[in-house]
CSV table of C-alpha atoms and ligand atoms in Angstrom, one decimal:
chain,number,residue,atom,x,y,z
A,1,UNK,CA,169.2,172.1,145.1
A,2,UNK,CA,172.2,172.7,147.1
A,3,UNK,CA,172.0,176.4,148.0
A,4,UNK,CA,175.8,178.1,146.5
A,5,UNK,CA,177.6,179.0,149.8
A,6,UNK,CA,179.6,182.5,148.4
A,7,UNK,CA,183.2,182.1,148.9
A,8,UNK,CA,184.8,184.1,151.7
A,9,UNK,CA,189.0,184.9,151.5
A,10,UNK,CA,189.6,185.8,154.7
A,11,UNK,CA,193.7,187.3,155.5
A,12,UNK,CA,194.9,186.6,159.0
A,13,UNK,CA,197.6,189.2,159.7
A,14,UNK,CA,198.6,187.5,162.5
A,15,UNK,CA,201.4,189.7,164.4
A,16,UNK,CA,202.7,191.3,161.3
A,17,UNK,CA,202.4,195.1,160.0
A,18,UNK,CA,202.8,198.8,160.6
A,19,UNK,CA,200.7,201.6,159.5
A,20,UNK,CA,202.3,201.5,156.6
A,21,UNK,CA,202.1,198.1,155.1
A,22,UNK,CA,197.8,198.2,156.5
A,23,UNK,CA,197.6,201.3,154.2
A,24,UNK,CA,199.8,199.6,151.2
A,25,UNK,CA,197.4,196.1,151.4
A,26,UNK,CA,194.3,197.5,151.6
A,27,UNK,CA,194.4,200.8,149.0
A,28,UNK,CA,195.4,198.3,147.0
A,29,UNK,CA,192.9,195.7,148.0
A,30,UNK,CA,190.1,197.8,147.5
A,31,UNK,CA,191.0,198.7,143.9
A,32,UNK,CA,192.1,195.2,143.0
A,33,UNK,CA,189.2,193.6,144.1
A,34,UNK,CA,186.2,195.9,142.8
A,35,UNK,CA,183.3,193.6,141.9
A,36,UNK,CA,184.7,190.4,143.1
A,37,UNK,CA,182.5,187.7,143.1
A,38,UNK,CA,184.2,186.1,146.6
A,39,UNK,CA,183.9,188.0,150.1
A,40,UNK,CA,186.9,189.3,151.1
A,41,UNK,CA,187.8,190.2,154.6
A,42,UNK,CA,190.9,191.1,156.6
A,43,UNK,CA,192.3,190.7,160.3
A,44,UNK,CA,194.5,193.6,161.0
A,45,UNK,CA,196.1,193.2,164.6
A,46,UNK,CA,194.2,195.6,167.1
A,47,UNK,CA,196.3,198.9,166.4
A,48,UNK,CA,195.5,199.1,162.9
A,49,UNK,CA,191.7,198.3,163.2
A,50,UNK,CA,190.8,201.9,162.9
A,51,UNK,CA,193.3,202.9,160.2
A,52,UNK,CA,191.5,199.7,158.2
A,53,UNK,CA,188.0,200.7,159.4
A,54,UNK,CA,188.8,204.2,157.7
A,55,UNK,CA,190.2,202.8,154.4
A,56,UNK,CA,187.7,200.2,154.1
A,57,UNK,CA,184.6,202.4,154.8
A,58,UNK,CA,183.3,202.6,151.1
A,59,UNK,CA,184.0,199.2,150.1
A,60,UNK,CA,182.0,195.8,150.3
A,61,UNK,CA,185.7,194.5,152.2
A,62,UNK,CA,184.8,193.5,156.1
A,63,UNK,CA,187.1,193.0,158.7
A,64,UNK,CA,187.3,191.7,162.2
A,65,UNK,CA,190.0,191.2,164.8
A,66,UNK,CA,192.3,188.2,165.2
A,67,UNK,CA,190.7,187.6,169.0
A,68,UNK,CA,188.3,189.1,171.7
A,69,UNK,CA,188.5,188.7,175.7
A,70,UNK,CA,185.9,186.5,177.2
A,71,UNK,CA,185.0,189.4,179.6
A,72,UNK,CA,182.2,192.2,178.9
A,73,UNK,CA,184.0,195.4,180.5
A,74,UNK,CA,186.4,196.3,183.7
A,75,UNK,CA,189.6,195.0,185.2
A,76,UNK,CA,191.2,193.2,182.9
A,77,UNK,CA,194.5,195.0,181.2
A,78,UNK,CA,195.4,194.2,178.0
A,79,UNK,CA,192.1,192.9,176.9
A,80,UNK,CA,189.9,193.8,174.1
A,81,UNK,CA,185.9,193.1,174.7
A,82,UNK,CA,183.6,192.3,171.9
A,83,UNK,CA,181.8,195.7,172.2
A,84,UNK,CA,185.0,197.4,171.6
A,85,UNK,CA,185.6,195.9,168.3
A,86,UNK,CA,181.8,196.3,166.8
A,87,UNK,CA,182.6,200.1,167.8
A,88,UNK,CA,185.4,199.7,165.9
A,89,UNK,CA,183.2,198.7,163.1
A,90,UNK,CA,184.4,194.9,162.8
A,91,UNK,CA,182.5,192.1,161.5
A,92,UNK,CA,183.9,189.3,161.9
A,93,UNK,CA,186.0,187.7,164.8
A,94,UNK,CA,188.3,185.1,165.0
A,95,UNK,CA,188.3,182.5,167.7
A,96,UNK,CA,190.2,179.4,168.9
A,97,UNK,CA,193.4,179.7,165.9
A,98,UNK,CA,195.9,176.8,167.2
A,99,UNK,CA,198.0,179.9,167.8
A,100,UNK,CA,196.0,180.9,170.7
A,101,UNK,CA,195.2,177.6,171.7
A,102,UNK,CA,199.0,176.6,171.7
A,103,UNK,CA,200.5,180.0,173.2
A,104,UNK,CA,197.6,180.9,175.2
A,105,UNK,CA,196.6,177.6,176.5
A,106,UNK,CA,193.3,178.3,175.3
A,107,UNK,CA,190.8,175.5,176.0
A,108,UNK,CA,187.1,175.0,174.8
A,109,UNK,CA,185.6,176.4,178.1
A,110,UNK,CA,187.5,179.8,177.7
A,111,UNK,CA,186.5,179.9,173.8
A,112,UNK,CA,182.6,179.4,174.6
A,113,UNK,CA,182.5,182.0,176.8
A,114,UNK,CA,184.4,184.5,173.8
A,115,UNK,CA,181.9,183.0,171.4
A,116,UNK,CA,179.1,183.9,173.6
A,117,UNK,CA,180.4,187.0,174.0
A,118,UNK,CA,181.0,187.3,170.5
A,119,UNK,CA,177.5,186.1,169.2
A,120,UNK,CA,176.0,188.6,172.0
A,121,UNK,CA,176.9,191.9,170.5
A,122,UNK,CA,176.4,190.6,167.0
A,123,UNK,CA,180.2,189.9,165.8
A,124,UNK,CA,180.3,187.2,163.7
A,125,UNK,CA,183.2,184.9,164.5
A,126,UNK,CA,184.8,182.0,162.5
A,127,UNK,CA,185.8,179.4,165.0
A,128,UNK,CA,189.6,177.4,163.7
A,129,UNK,CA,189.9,173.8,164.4
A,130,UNK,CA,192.6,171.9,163.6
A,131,UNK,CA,194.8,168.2,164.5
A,132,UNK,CA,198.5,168.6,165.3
A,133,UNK,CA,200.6,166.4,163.6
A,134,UNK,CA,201.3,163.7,166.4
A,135,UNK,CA,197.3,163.8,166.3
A,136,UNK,CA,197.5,163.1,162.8
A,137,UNK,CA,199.7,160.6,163.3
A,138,UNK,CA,198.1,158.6,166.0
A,139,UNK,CA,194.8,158.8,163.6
A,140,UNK,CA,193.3,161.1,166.0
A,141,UNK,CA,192.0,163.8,163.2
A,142,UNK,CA,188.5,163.1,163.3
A,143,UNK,CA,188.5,163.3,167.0
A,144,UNK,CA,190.3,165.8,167.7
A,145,UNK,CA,188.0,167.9,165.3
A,146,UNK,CA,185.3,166.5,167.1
A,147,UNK,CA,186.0,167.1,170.7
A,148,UNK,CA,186.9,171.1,169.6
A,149,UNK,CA,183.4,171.3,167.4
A,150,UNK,CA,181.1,169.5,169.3
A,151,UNK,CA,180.8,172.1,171.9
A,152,UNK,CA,179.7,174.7,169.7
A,153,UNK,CA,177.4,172.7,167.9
A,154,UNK,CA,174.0,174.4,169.8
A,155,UNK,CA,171.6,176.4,167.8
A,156,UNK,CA,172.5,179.7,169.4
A,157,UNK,CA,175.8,179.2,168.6
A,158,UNK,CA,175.0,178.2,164.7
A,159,UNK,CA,173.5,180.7,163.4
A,160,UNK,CA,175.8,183.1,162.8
A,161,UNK,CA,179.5,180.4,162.3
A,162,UNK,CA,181.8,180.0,160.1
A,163,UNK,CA,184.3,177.5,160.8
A,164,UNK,CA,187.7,177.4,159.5
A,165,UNK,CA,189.9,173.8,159.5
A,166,UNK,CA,193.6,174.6,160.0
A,167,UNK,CA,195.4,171.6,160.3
A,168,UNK,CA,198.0,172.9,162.7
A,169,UNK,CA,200.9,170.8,160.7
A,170,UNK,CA,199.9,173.2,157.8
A,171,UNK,CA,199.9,176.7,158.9
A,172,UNK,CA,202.9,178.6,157.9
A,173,UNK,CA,205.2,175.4,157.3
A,174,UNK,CA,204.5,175.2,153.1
A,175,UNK,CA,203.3,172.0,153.9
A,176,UNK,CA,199.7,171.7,153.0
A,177,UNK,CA,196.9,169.4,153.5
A,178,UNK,CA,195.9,167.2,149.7
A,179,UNK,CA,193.3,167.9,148.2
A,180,UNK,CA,191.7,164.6,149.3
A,181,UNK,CA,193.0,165.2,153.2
A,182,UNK,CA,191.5,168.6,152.7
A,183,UNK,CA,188.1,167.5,151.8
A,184,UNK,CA,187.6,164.5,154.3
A,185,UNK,CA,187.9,166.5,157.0
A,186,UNK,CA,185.6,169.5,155.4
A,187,UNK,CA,183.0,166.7,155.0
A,188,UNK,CA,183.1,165.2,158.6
A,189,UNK,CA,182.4,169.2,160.1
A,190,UNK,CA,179.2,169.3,157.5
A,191,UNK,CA,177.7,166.1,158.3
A,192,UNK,CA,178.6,166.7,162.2
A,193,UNK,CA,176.9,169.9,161.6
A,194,UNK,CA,173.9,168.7,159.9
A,195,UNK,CA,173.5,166.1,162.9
A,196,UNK,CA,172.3,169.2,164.6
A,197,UNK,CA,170.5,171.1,161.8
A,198,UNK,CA,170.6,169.6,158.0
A,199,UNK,CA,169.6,173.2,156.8
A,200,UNK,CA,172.1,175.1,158.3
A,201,UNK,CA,175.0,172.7,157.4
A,202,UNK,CA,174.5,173.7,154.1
A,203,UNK,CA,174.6,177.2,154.7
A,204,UNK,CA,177.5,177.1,156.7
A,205,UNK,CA,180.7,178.3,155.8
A,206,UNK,CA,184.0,176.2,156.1
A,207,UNK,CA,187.3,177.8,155.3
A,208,UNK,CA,190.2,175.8,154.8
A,209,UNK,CA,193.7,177.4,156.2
A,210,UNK,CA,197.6,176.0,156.0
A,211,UNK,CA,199.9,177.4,153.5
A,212,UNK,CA,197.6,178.8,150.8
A,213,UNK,CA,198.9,180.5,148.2
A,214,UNK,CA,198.3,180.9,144.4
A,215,UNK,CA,199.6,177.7,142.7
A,216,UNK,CA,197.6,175.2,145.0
A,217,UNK,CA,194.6,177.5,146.1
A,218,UNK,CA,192.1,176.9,143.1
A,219,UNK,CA,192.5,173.0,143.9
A,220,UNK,CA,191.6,173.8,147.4
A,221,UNK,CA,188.6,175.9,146.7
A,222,UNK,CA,187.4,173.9,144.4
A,223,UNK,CA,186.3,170.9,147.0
A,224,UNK,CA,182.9,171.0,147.5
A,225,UNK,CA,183.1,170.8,151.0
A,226,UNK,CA,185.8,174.1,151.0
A,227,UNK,CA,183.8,177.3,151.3
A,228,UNK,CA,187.5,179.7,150.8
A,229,UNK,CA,190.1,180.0,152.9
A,230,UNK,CA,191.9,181.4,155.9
A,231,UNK,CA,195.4,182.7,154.6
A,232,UNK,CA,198.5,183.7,156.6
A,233,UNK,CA,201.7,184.2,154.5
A,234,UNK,CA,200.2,184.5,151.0
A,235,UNK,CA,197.6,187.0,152.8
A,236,UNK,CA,200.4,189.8,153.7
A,237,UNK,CA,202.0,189.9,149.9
A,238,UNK,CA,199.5,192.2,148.2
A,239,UNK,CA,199.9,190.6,144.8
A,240,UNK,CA,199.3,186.8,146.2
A,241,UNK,CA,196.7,188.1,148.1
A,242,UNK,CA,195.2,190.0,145.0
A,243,UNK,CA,195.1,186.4,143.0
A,244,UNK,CA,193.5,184.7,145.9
A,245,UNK,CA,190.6,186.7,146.4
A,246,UNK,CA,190.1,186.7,142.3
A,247,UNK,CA,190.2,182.5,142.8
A,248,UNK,CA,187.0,180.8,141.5
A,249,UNK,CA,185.9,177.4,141.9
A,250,UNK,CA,187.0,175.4,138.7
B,301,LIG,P1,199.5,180.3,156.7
B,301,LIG,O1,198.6,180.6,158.1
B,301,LIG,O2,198.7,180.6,155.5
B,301,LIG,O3,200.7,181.2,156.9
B,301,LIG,O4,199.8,178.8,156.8
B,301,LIG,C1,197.2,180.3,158.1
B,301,LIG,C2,196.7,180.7,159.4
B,301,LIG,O5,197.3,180.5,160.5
B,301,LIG,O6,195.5,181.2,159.5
């Protein structure tokens, strides 16, 4: 038997949000989602973490922070260490979006040392991966994927992943990835995955992210190789977001 991975709906914020709207989405999170079968869990920018740690105290809802530093402590303005956000009571961390690897010139060296840092004080982070569109178009999906997993792919560094694909062409542009393009790719991270340990492929997580919303998300999510999803746009609209989280596999 295949063991039932439980879904996760994850909302990446991104660089969006006040006070206001944090307390707005997630009052209204917490009551709209009571005894949802899916996890839910949202990435507030860094000023709102403790205003979401405080609303979210007394619900099953985690949260984590849309990046970490690849330092421990000291000299280094403007960054935000790994300690600092399981203080902050986070769960969850995100590493490697195409955002940061696009704006931030982020390459696989820098995001091993954030996911060690990550894995060392017991964060949990959800490493994106993801093929540009010239990629796509040159055929280069698979190893593109490849070349941005393979790193990672060491039993420290397992236990604890979740991964999400974002096929960079997809995130925030409507356009998003078929059903069929969708699963392909979902497939070729699980068996890459279960090249290194067959058990844990199964139990890991893999999130799919580009222009989710309501009227294509239950297609999406019901892949078998889609474990939830990794939602921008849709994830900042509290009714969307509402329907998402309540989305079941057909
Ligand atoms: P989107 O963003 O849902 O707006 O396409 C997804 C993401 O970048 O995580």
């Amino acid at each position: 038997m295949m063991p039932k991975r439980k879904m996760l709906i994850a909302a990446n914020w991104k660089m969006n949000g006040s006070q206001n709207l944090t307390k707005t989405l997630l009052e209204g999170l917490a009551v709209a989602t009571q005894g949802s079968e899916n996890e839910i869990a949202v990435f507030p920018p860094y000023p709102y973490l403790a205003l979401t740690q405080d609303i979210l105290r007394a619900t099953p809802i985690r949260f984590g922070a849309q990046d970490l530093s690849a330092h421990d402590e000291g000299a280094y303005t403007g960054e935000v260490s790994a300690s600092m956000l399981t203080d902050m009571g986070c769960y969850y961390v995100l590493i490697g979006h195409s955002e940061r690897r696009a704006y931030h010139q982020e390459s696989n060296e820098l995001l091993l040392q954030k996911y060690q840092r990550a894995s060392q004080q017991g964060l949990n982070p959800i490493l994106c991966l993801g093929e540009t569109q010239s990629e796509r178009n040159a055929n280069l999906t698979f190893q593109v994927i490849n070349s941005q997993l393979l790193p990672f792919l060491t039993q420290d560094y397992l236990a604890n992943m979740t991964i999400a694909y974002e096929p960079v062409w997809a995130i925030g542009t409507g356009k998003t990835a078929t059903p069929d393009e969708a699963q392909v790719v979902h497939a070729f991270i699980r068996e890459k995955i279960a090249e290194k340990d067959s058990s844990l492929a199964n139990k890991i997580r893999i999130l799919y992210g580009g222009s989710v919303k309501p009227n294509n998300a239950r297609e999406l999510f019901s892949l078998p190789d889609v474990d939830g999803g990794l939602i921008g746009g849709a994830s900042l609209k509290k009714e969307e977001f509402i329907q998402l989280c309540r989305t079941t596999k057909i």
